[in-house]
């Protein structure tokens, strides 16, 4: 046999070194309940949910402190934890409310939770609401007064009065589930399903332990993009545009058009990653595919990526920039080439779609940060190439071909300015060989030139990593071109600082204001009609098939302590995000009378009014974060801020914040009854009359 210590611990646990009490707290005397929990390693979610929120539910804490649980432990319930979870929680509550500890190390409880719920094994970060759900269910089964559960059929309305069906459903629930958890936390829903085909209505009443209410989601979002104009004299512009969350790429182009005065049909949107086009979007693609961390570039063009047959629009060519490295190339695999800079989308007129024309267009587009070689550079560097060209040229080459390869010249024998050659469509005016002729099949262009070329051009795959021997049909559908630079040429003529430069549009300073949301708005949204998803259809007993029925949840009966979980974490096919919307919730007099559809008892208005007693907070994002708690001490009525083993008093005006995640409300009639009981008893704590610390911490 073993007898508990006065603080609720077991002698055997102390002998095994598993006691939760730090040695330095043996002589400490403080206010009961003002006790922290040591973080064992990412266990702040556990500290916040079980100890500092659940422990401050007065009726549940009194139940354990007065040892009433000992008579109701259910050791044979196959759905329970053999009473071990309830005993471990009772030990923790007794130590917390003994007044002898500043903080407790919850090793024993953590081990029990991990033993019965493998998802909480180890020391990974978890969701405080998920642990709370497991704990309430586990305590209920460990303390269930029903030792043998009988079979109960599901109760359906079948046209009967709601009052009769609800009473029958609650009685059936109590026949299988009867515990302090049910008495304190369980309420009743009314669920109404309507078949869209035959109009069949199904009404059921289901118990609940907490409300998971959605937050009104803003229908708009702000996207940060870079606009790349065709005019090479203008730097790229950074913009912030407001777009509909469920819109398409075309909506992004329309929004950007108001800032740039460029027509939406003259824009192409691309996701640029690691110096290449990760994705080229179509106008009908959804905006949900763009994440906030993506680098989105919007290019001004005069055509489309995939030209329509018979169309006179320009052809848009994706162009990558690559630099040769000292390593050699083998078998046309570019281990010696690395991508750099931002890729381009270049508009090329159909009748100017040639290697020479493309080179001139690129020189024009890059003229802001690429310097043209001077005549002195040509004289000094190209003599060897010229002699080599003379050796390899055959006499069969016509004068016309030589003129075409040399490019347009003026009276002085120098090349015309790229701007003049580009013309209105950024093309060239000279007659040049087509990009789709035999020159396309060569490994590089130009293979031989008398005039200095800053870079060579090469058809590549969509990643720009390897050459591609392209047929005319493939080139016409989707030509990817690479500009290959020698290191010395890049150093002399390419200005990297200027190439990376951009300007910020006035709209960059715009921030989408998020108006605060009232808690009642969330509850109202919870009770609105919704259509079931395709993954979760309802079987209609009249149609004899699964239907996407409409569903409506209503509140029929509320519990003594109402737990409201704010669904801050949003999951979709493309993204996961946390909603940091400020939800404004009342600390006193939260009135649910407008949401409860059960016929009201007008003589007892306290049955629908609640006061806040605890808040579990979540700071941070999806993968990381920290949980803390605001809780009202049941004895003193003073609010405290619990941050693991740190506890400090706070004012009520500090409780409301964007981090609020789980709210605990107590019905006013229950709170008033407990206050009357407490006032008739003599305080036993040596610190019950102590004044709180005047240092108030700012936690918002």
XYZ file of C-alpha atoms in Angstrom:
700
model
C 0.000 0.000 0.000
C 1.033 3.575 -0.612
C -0.213 6.800 0.945
C -0.136 10.097 -0.910
C 1.861 13.022 0.410
C -0.016 16.164 1.431
C 0.981 17.885 -1.837
C -0.492 15.043 -3.900
C 2.764 13.322 -4.888
C 3.543 9.631 -4.424
C 6.515 8.464 -2.306
C 7.463 5.859 -4.921
C 7.704 8.538 -7.612
C 10.075 10.538 -5.414
C 12.254 7.471 -4.798
C 12.486 6.892 -8.530
C 13.503 10.464 -9.151
C 10.281 11.178 -11.044
C 8.796 13.740 -8.699
C 7.689 16.984 -10.304
C 8.800 19.254 -7.448
C 12.111 21.140 -7.807
C 14.308 20.973 -4.700
C 14.482 24.739 -4.319
C 10.688 24.966 -3.851
C 10.464 22.842 -0.687
C 10.116 25.840 1.651
C 8.155 28.068 -0.743
C 4.678 29.281 0.212
C 2.619 31.148 -2.334
C -0.856 31.600 -3.743
C -2.476 28.355 -4.942
C -2.726 28.097 -8.718
C 0.014 30.648 -9.395
C 2.461 28.005 -10.533
C 4.381 27.581 -13.761
C 5.258 24.467 -15.763
C 8.789 23.794 -16.958
C 9.203 23.475 -20.724
C 10.648 20.009 -21.346
C 11.447 20.886 -24.966
C 8.714 22.231 -27.252
C 6.097 21.336 -24.622
C 4.674 24.850 -24.303
C 1.554 23.605 -26.119
C 0.995 21.094 -23.309
C 1.692 23.630 -20.577
C -0.779 26.095 -22.060
C -3.607 23.642 -22.725
C -3.737 21.360 -19.741
C -2.274 23.182 -16.799
C -2.725 26.858 -17.279
C -6.125 26.751 -19.049
C -7.824 23.554 -17.921
C -6.402 23.875 -14.423
C -8.151 27.242 -14.064
C -11.609 25.784 -14.709
C -12.949 26.083 -11.133
C -15.411 23.179 -10.981
C -12.962 20.719 -12.575
C -10.108 21.744 -10.272
C -12.307 21.491 -7.171
C -13.373 18.021 -8.331
C -9.750 16.828 -8.226
C -8.675 18.798 -5.153
C -11.539 17.299 -3.117
C -10.613 13.768 -4.316
C -14.074 13.143 -5.764
C -12.388 11.521 -8.760
C -11.168 8.589 -6.614
C -14.672 7.163 -6.423
C -15.242 7.488 -10.171
C -12.017 6.122 -11.655
C -12.925 3.641 -14.384
C -10.164 1.057 -14.668
C -11.994 -1.293 -17.069
C -13.134 1.085 -19.771
C -11.593 -0.210 -23.054
C -11.777 3.327 -24.465
C -9.959 4.816 -21.497
C -6.395 4.824 -20.170
C -7.027 2.520 -17.175
C -7.382 5.558 -14.938
C -3.698 6.433 -15.300
C -4.259 9.658 -17.238
C -6.789 10.931 -14.672
C -4.438 10.076 -11.793
C -1.483 11.804 -13.452
C -3.589 14.897 -14.096
C -4.882 14.860 -10.503
C -1.322 14.793 -9.172
C -0.419 17.775 -11.337
C -3.475 19.769 -10.228
C -2.796 19.090 -6.558
C 0.787 20.234 -6.818
C -0.213 23.337 -8.753
C -2.836 24.349 -6.210
C -0.879 23.355 -3.103
C 0.802 26.761 -2.915
C 4.176 25.100 -2.272
C 5.735 25.452 -5.756
C 6.833 28.249 -8.024
C 6.934 25.814 -10.947
C 6.592 22.096 -11.635
C 8.439 19.741 -13.976
C 5.618 17.722 -15.656
C 7.689 14.658 -16.551
C 5.204 12.085 -15.264
C 2.243 13.589 -17.069
C 4.221 14.024 -20.314
C 5.189 10.345 -20.226
C 1.590 9.283 -19.641
C 0.352 11.364 -22.569
C 3.026 9.944 -24.882
C 2.268 6.404 -23.695
C -1.429 6.592 -24.577
C -1.151 8.931 -27.589
C 1.882 8.142 -29.739
C 1.467 11.367 -31.744
C 2.630 13.258 -28.661
C 5.735 11.133 -28.120
C 9.037 12.949 -28.300
C 9.503 16.675 -28.134
C 8.095 18.010 -31.373
C 5.867 21.070 -31.509
C 2.139 20.239 -31.522
C -1.178 22.037 -31.502
C -2.519 22.972 -28.058
C -6.113 22.465 -29.188
C -5.350 18.926 -30.396
C -3.838 18.036 -27.019
C -6.799 19.626 -25.242
C -9.196 17.513 -27.311
C -7.272 14.329 -26.470
C -7.058 15.233 -22.786
C -10.768 15.985 -22.391
C -11.692 12.747 -24.128
C -9.145 10.746 -22.117
C -10.236 12.205 -18.768
C -13.868 11.552 -19.665
C -13.259 7.880 -20.424
C -11.082 7.435 -17.308
C -13.808 8.996 -15.155
C -16.861 7.651 -16.967
C -19.486 6.606 -14.423
C -20.984 4.215 -16.980
C -19.083 0.983 -16.466
C -20.764 -0.928 -19.284
C -21.949 0.991 -22.320
C -25.177 -0.169 -23.887
C -26.016 0.006 -27.565
C -28.006 3.108 -28.472
C -29.523 3.776 -31.910
C -29.026 7.128 -33.604
C -31.961 9.390 -32.895
C -33.489 11.111 -35.962
C -36.126 13.802 -35.950
C -38.527 12.148 -38.405
C -40.901 15.111 -38.154
C -41.131 15.064 -34.361
C -40.846 18.255 -32.271
C -37.285 19.426 -31.708
C -37.711 19.519 -27.931
C -38.659 15.854 -27.837
C -35.858 14.735 -30.177
C -33.232 16.811 -28.358
C -34.219 15.431 -24.949
C -34.069 11.879 -26.286
C -30.647 12.490 -27.889
C -29.200 13.927 -24.657
C -30.562 11.032 -22.591
C -29.054 8.531 -25.022
C -25.735 10.343 -24.783
C -25.827 10.247 -20.979
C -26.620 6.508 -21.019
C -23.173 5.900 -22.481
C -21.249 8.987 -21.320
C -21.568 10.304 -17.792
C -18.589 12.046 -16.202
C -17.425 15.345 -14.769
C -16.218 16.238 -18.279
C -19.746 15.762 -19.684
C -21.229 17.711 -16.787
C -18.839 20.613 -17.344
C -17.977 20.828 -21.048
C -20.598 19.021 -23.158
C -23.375 20.794 -25.032
C -25.797 19.877 -27.828
C -25.921 20.761 -31.530
C -28.879 20.665 -33.846
C -27.755 19.436 -37.277
C -30.043 19.948 -40.282
C -29.298 18.317 -43.643
C -31.374 19.021 -46.776
C -31.124 16.936 -49.944
C -30.703 19.177 -53.034
C -32.674 16.759 -55.253
C -35.706 15.536 -53.334
C -35.740 18.072 -50.502
C -35.553 15.392 -47.818
C -34.733 16.949 -44.417
C -32.746 15.112 -41.758
C -32.573 16.570 -38.237
C -30.251 15.129 -35.591
C -28.964 16.350 -32.238
C -25.302 15.677 -31.510
C -23.194 16.384 -28.405
C -20.086 18.571 -28.580
C -17.196 19.317 -26.245
C -15.957 22.561 -27.821
C -16.786 24.917 -30.693
C -14.308 25.223 -33.583
C -15.397 28.462 -35.195
C -13.997 29.783 -38.508
C -12.613 33.277 -38.937
C -14.097 35.470 -41.676
C -11.456 35.292 -44.385
C -10.682 38.407 -46.374
C -11.624 37.942 -50.036
C -8.583 39.916 -51.198
C -4.842 39.477 -50.953
C -1.784 41.586 -51.692
C 0.757 40.292 -54.203
C 4.228 41.736 -54.606
C 5.449 41.573 -58.228
C 8.169 43.022 -60.444
C 7.071 44.644 -63.704
C 9.628 44.466 -66.543
C 8.845 47.065 -69.261
C 9.923 46.659 -72.878
C 11.667 50.021 -72.898
C 15.290 49.138 -71.983
C 15.849 52.590 -70.518
C 13.371 51.875 -67.716
C 14.374 49.756 -64.771
C 12.070 46.985 -63.496
C 9.443 48.266 -61.072
C 8.358 46.696 -57.802
C 4.574 46.800 -57.289
C 2.049 45.712 -54.696
C -1.329 44.938 -56.162
C -4.596 43.946 -54.498
C -6.195 40.928 -56.165
C -9.111 38.606 -55.332
C -8.007 35.513 -53.428
C -9.991 33.237 -55.709
C -9.150 35.143 -58.879
C -7.083 34.248 -61.940
C -3.839 35.507 -63.435
C -5.900 37.801 -65.637
C -7.060 39.627 -62.477
C -3.423 40.241 -61.552
C -2.749 41.721 -64.998
C -5.804 43.970 -64.773
C -4.762 45.233 -61.325
C -1.199 45.899 -62.489
C -2.483 47.672 -65.591
C -3.909 50.460 -63.432
C -0.384 51.184 -62.136
C 1.556 50.857 -65.387
C -0.940 51.947 -68.089
C 0.041 48.804 -70.024
C -2.859 46.762 -71.410
C -3.425 43.460 -69.548
C -3.209 41.485 -72.801
C 0.336 42.807 -73.239
C 1.550 41.091 -70.065
C 2.941 37.649 -69.303
C 3.273 36.506 -65.682
C 6.153 34.226 -64.693
C 7.487 32.646 -61.519
C 11.271 33.113 -61.562
C 13.390 30.823 -59.423
C 17.150 30.296 -59.483
C 17.658 32.473 -62.625
C 15.138 30.484 -64.678
C 11.427 30.407 -65.414
C 9.949 28.041 -62.870
C 6.505 28.537 -64.411
C 4.941 30.647 -67.147
C 1.322 31.288 -66.187
C -1.678 31.277 -68.467
C -4.365 33.941 -68.012
C -6.879 31.397 -66.724
C -4.551 29.911 -64.075
C -5.756 30.489 -60.476
C -3.948 32.978 -58.255
C -4.030 30.434 -55.428
C -1.071 28.761 -57.150
C 1.112 31.783 -56.309
C 2.601 31.682 -52.827
C 3.637 34.782 -50.920
C 7.285 33.715 -51.053
C 7.351 33.321 -54.865
C 9.296 35.788 -57.028
C 6.712 36.895 -59.579
C 7.813 38.844 -62.666
C 5.337 40.424 -65.085
C 6.802 41.154 -68.533
C 5.498 43.637 -71.061
C 5.294 41.892 -74.451
C 3.714 42.335 -77.870
C 2.691 38.713 -78.373
C 2.098 35.438 -76.593
C 4.301 32.536 -75.587
C 2.349 30.065 -77.721
C 1.627 31.861 -81.041
C -1.613 31.100 -82.803
C -1.316 29.839 -86.368
C -2.128 32.584 -88.827
C -1.740 35.290 -86.187
C 0.452 38.292 -86.950
C 1.394 38.802 -83.302
C 5.041 38.790 -82.346
C 6.617 35.599 -81.024
C 7.693 35.793 -77.375
C 10.990 34.029 -76.719
C 12.185 33.077 -73.203
C 15.887 33.935 -72.877
C 18.353 32.805 -70.198
C 21.746 34.305 -69.366
C 24.632 31.873 -68.839
C 28.331 32.283 -68.095
C 31.057 29.854 -69.032
C 33.185 28.465 -66.222
C 36.784 27.225 -66.496
C 35.671 23.605 -66.706
C 35.336 22.097 -70.171
C 32.169 20.915 -71.849
C 31.691 17.290 -72.787
C 29.089 15.890 -75.148
C 27.181 19.165 -75.195
C 26.333 18.805 -71.487
C 26.794 22.186 -69.846
C 28.676 21.405 -66.699
C 30.767 24.448 -67.613
C 27.849 26.877 -67.852
C 25.994 28.524 -64.965
C 22.874 30.683 -65.084
C 22.981 34.253 -63.776
C 20.806 37.368 -63.696
C 17.100 37.589 -64.423
C 15.721 35.797 -67.492
C 13.922 37.762 -70.199
C 10.811 37.419 -72.287
C 11.626 39.042 -75.628
C 9.073 39.890 -78.325
C 10.321 39.062 -81.836
C 8.359 39.927 -85.008
C 7.597 36.889 -87.143
C 9.330 38.266 -90.230
C 12.406 39.109 -88.154
C 12.632 35.757 -86.360
C 16.315 35.091 -87.071
C 19.570 34.631 -85.211
C 20.849 38.009 -86.362
C 17.582 39.710 -85.531
C 17.413 38.083 -82.110
C 20.997 39.134 -81.323
C 20.252 42.751 -82.239
C 17.025 42.754 -80.228
C 18.827 41.398 -77.181
C 21.568 44.002 -77.506
C 18.855 46.642 -77.562
C 16.967 45.167 -74.586
C 20.185 44.934 -72.543
C 21.520 48.353 -73.552
C 20.908 49.799 -70.070
C 23.530 47.555 -68.486
C 25.487 46.089 -71.446
C 28.128 48.241 -73.176
C 28.712 47.979 -76.954
C 32.267 47.126 -78.016
C 34.154 50.031 -79.556
C 35.962 49.920 -82.901
C 39.275 49.737 -81.010
C 38.078 46.545 -79.301
C 37.209 45.038 -82.695
C 40.587 45.824 -84.214
C 42.532 44.285 -81.385
C 40.620 41.113 -80.601
C 39.110 39.708 -83.744
C 42.035 39.344 -86.159
C 42.575 35.716 -85.273
C 38.936 34.994 -85.739
C 38.925 36.817 -89.063
C 41.817 34.746 -90.429
C 40.154 31.608 -89.180
C 36.938 32.610 -90.890
C 38.749 33.171 -94.173
C 40.191 29.669 -93.989
C 36.919 27.935 -93.354
C 34.722 29.919 -95.745
C 34.193 28.160 -99.058
C 33.859 29.866 -102.388
C 30.340 28.567 -102.874
C 28.959 30.985 -100.285
C 27.032 33.652 -102.104
C 27.652 37.334 -101.519
C 24.085 37.596 -100.261
C 24.723 35.027 -97.532
C 27.905 36.819 -96.452
C 26.003 40.082 -96.277
C 23.279 38.433 -94.219
C 25.738 36.979 -91.724
C 27.575 40.260 -91.413
C 24.441 42.101 -90.428
C 23.293 45.562 -91.521
C 26.010 48.180 -91.949
C 26.060 51.905 -92.641
C 28.377 53.953 -94.861
C 31.202 53.796 -92.334
C 31.068 50.015 -92.157
C 29.857 50.022 -88.559
C 26.796 48.293 -87.251
C 23.596 50.328 -86.991
C 22.332 51.196 -83.561
C 20.200 48.491 -82.010
C 17.400 50.958 -81.416
C 17.167 51.775 -85.121
C 17.278 48.087 -86.035
C 14.702 47.214 -83.385
C 12.096 49.570 -84.799
C 8.643 49.835 -83.294
C 8.399 46.119 -82.574
C 11.863 45.744 -81.063
C 12.854 43.744 -84.146
C 15.424 44.406 -86.887
C 14.989 45.979 -90.285
C 17.711 44.154 -92.210
C 17.005 41.021 -94.218
C 18.308 38.091 -92.114
C 18.262 34.300 -92.356
C 15.310 32.759 -90.576
C 15.754 31.240 -87.148
C 13.956 28.230 -88.500
C 16.421 27.447 -91.287
C 19.538 25.290 -91.129
C 21.343 27.717 -88.830
C 18.998 26.576 -86.034
C 20.519 23.117 -86.043
C 24.052 24.281 -85.320
C 25.338 23.893 -81.765
C 25.859 27.616 -81.315
C 25.405 30.900 -83.104
C 27.421 32.507 -84.534
C 29.952 29.767 -85.376
C 32.116 32.278 -87.229
C 32.056 36.055 -87.236
C 34.346 38.814 -88.366
C 32.756 41.254 -85.914
C 33.142 40.893 -82.141
C 30.114 39.268 -80.500
C 29.528 39.781 -76.787
C 27.721 36.457 -76.433
C 26.625 33.463 -78.428
C 23.066 32.171 -78.753
C 21.955 28.604 -78.199
C 18.630 26.772 -78.191
C 18.192 25.049 -74.828
C 15.623 23.132 -72.853
C 13.137 24.886 -70.583
C 15.551 24.765 -67.626
C 18.428 26.232 -69.628
C 20.696 23.401 -68.532
C 21.433 21.649 -71.817
C 21.462 22.265 -75.554
C 18.552 21.177 -77.636
C 18.616 20.117 -81.253
C 15.362 21.690 -82.253
C 13.212 20.972 -85.240
C 11.422 23.895 -86.900
C 8.110 22.712 -85.458
C 9.481 22.624 -81.891
C 11.148 25.999 -82.223
C 7.957 27.539 -83.533
C 5.955 26.227 -80.552
C 8.308 26.999 -77.658
C 11.875 28.179 -78.357
C 14.082 28.676 -75.285
C 17.271 30.593 -76.012
C 20.408 30.983 -73.895
C 22.880 33.875 -74.094
C 26.299 32.380 -73.344
C 28.925 34.795 -72.072
C 32.663 34.291 -71.779
C 33.871 35.418 -68.306
C 36.130 38.113 -69.755
C 33.405 39.519 -72.012
C 30.946 39.550 -69.109
C 33.442 41.353 -66.895
C 34.179 44.038 -69.507
C 30.743 44.748 -70.946
C 28.101 43.518 -68.435
C 27.264 45.782 -65.471
C 25.858 43.425 -62.807
C 24.959 46.200 -60.359
C 22.893 48.052 -62.956
C 21.324 44.804 -64.176
C 19.996 44.041 -60.685
C 18.670 47.567 -60.153
C 14.966 48.307 -59.823
C 12.687 51.099 -58.637
C 9.830 50.974 -56.171
C 6.435 52.139 -57.280
C 4.389 54.292 -54.913
C 2.072 51.355 -54.286
C 4.838 49.378 -52.527
C 4.046 51.176 -49.293
C 0.433 49.951 -49.393
C -0.635 47.478 -46.722
C -3.972 45.688 -46.790
C -5.666 46.706 -43.572
C -7.183 43.859 -41.618
C -10.142 45.077 -39.650
C -10.720 43.384 -36.301
C -13.341 40.646 -36.184
C -15.916 40.299 -33.438
C -16.219 36.875 -31.818
C -19.937 36.875 -32.536
C -19.154 37.154 -36.250
C -17.199 33.906 -36.008
C -20.062 32.181 -34.197
C -22.554 33.480 -36.758
C -20.354 32.145 -39.552
C -20.261 28.790 -37.756
C -24.073 28.584 -37.821
C -24.546 29.560 -41.484
C -25.711 27.112 -44.162
C -22.929 25.371 -46.103
C -22.783 22.773 -48.870
C -20.974 19.535 -48.147
C -17.711 18.915 -49.988
C -17.345 16.257 -52.680
C -15.080 14.237 -50.399
C -17.769 14.059 -47.706
C -21.215 13.512 -49.282
C -24.349 12.606 -47.341
C -26.414 9.491 -48.015
C -30.030 10.476 -48.551
C -32.430 7.828 -47.259
C -35.075 9.017 -49.711
C -32.957 9.190 -52.891
C -30.902 6.132 -51.851
C -27.703 7.791 -53.016
C -24.975 10.123 -51.796
C -25.742 13.807 -52.205
C -23.916 17.113 -51.698
C -26.525 18.269 -49.220
C -26.717 21.620 -47.485
C -25.864 21.511 -43.787
C -26.653 23.886 -40.946
C -25.451 23.661 -37.358
C -27.360 25.392 -34.566
C -26.650 25.628 -30.856
C -29.328 23.908 -28.829
C -27.841 23.573 -25.352
C -24.638 25.142 -23.992
C -22.395 23.685 -21.261
C -21.234 25.207 -17.980
C -17.809 25.914 -19.474
C -17.764 26.714 -23.180
C -14.463 26.201 -25.038
C -14.196 28.187 -28.287
C -11.410 27.215 -30.676
C -10.556 29.911 -33.259
C -9.585 28.177 -36.518
C -6.525 30.277 -37.297
C -4.791 27.668 -39.432
C -5.957 27.582 -43.042
C -5.135 24.637 -45.323
C -5.600 24.495 -49.087
C -4.209 22.561 -52.039
C -1.482 25.118 -52.651
C -0.777 26.724 -49.303
C -0.945 26.554 -45.548
C -1.153 29.723 -43.575
C -1.968 31.095 -40.167
C -4.571 33.834 -39.947
C -3.351 36.618 -37.675
C -6.693 38.426 -37.655
C -7.474 40.222 -34.421
C -10.596 38.664 -32.905
C -12.210 40.927 -30.347
C -13.882 38.933 -27.580
C -15.653 40.206 -24.451
C -14.245 39.360 -21.041
C -17.668 39.661 -19.424
C -21.269 39.227 -20.515
C -20.813 37.225 -23.724
C -24.484 36.728 -24.598
C -25.424 33.600 -26.587
C -29.163 34.110 -26.422
C -29.335 35.038 -30.107
C -27.605 31.797 -31.146
C -29.331 29.237 -28.892
C -32.479 28.001 -30.638
C -33.816 25.962 -27.721
C -36.897 27.633 -26.204
C -35.440 30.021 -23.656
C -36.072 30.224 -19.964
C -36.842 33.919 -19.640
C -36.547 33.769 -15.869
C -32.897 32.613 -16.031
C -30.956 34.931 -18.360
C -27.677 33.782 -16.790
C -28.042 30.505 -18.705
C -26.963 32.324 -21.872
C -24.313 34.724 -20.537
C -20.655 33.815 -20.099
C -17.511 35.319 -18.578
C -13.983 34.662 -19.790
C -11.737 32.622 -17.469
C -8.744 31.615 -19.670
C -7.126 32.164 -23.092
C -4.555 29.961 -24.802
C -2.316 32.004 -27.136
C -0.276 30.889 -30.130
C 2.575 33.066 -31.383
C 4.509 32.322 -34.566
C 3.747 30.451 -37.765
C 2.776 27.006 -39.021
C 5.984 25.094 -38.366
C 7.135 26.877 -35.271
C 5.571 28.907 -32.547
C 5.116 29.400 -28.841
C 2.086 28.935 -26.618
C 1.230 30.980 -23.538
C -1.851 31.510 -21.390
C -3.927 34.201 -19.733
C -5.942 32.795 -16.837
C -8.113 34.156 -14.053
C -7.376 32.683 -10.614
C -10.552 31.192 -9.164
C -9.690 32.303 -5.616
C -8.395 35.844 -6.083
C -10.068 36.816 -9.380
C -6.690 38.218 -10.544
C -5.577 37.597 -14.145
C -2.088 36.160 -14.702
C 0.115 35.562 -17.721
C 1.626 32.058 -17.841
C 4.687 31.561 -20.031
C 5.930 28.061 -19.148
C 7.526 28.395 -15.693
C 7.159 32.199 -15.667
C 4.007 33.676 -14.110
C 3.162 37.370 -13.753
C -0.039 39.376 -13.072
C -1.624 41.323 -15.924
C -4.450 43.790 -16.469
C -7.602 42.790 -18.321
C -6.855 45.207 -21.172
C -3.783 43.115 -22.079
C -5.674 39.876 -22.638
C -7.006 40.572 -26.125
C -4.391 40.027 -28.867
C -3.919 38.540 -32.340
C -2.423 35.436 -30.708
C -5.668 34.343 -29.007
C -6.297 30.749 -30.085
C -8.538 28.901 -27.578
C -11.015 30.745 -25.328
C -12.525 29.363 -22.093
C -15.850 30.876 -21.004
C -17.782 30.041 -17.825
C -21.538 30.450 -17.552
C -22.461 33.274 -15.185
C -24.864 31.266 -13.024
C -22.098 28.716 -12.354
C -19.578 31.439 -11.559
C -21.976 33.180 -9.187
C -22.726 29.920 -7.399
C -19.017 29.215 -6.939
C -18.356 32.735 -5.667
C -21.043 32.316 -3.010
C -19.566 28.994 -1.952
C -16.036 30.395 -1.802
C -17.089 33.438 0.254
C -18.623 31.196 2.918
C -15.360 29.286 3.357
C -12.272 30.455 5.250
C -9.175 30.900 3.031
C -6.559 28.233 3.713
C -3.746 29.551 1.585
C -0.990 31.467 3.373
C -0.718 33.767 0.406
C -4.363 34.268 -0.443
C -4.341 37.834 0.823
C -1.052 38.826 -0.780
C -1.134 41.764 -3.172
C -0.094 41.069 -6.781
C 3.118 42.368 -8.252
C 2.722 45.855 -9.648
C 5.028 45.117 -12.577
C 2.687 44.433 -15.476
C 4.249 42.883 -18.557
C 3.224 43.814 -22.084
C 2.318 40.700 -24.050
C 0.477 42.151 -27.042
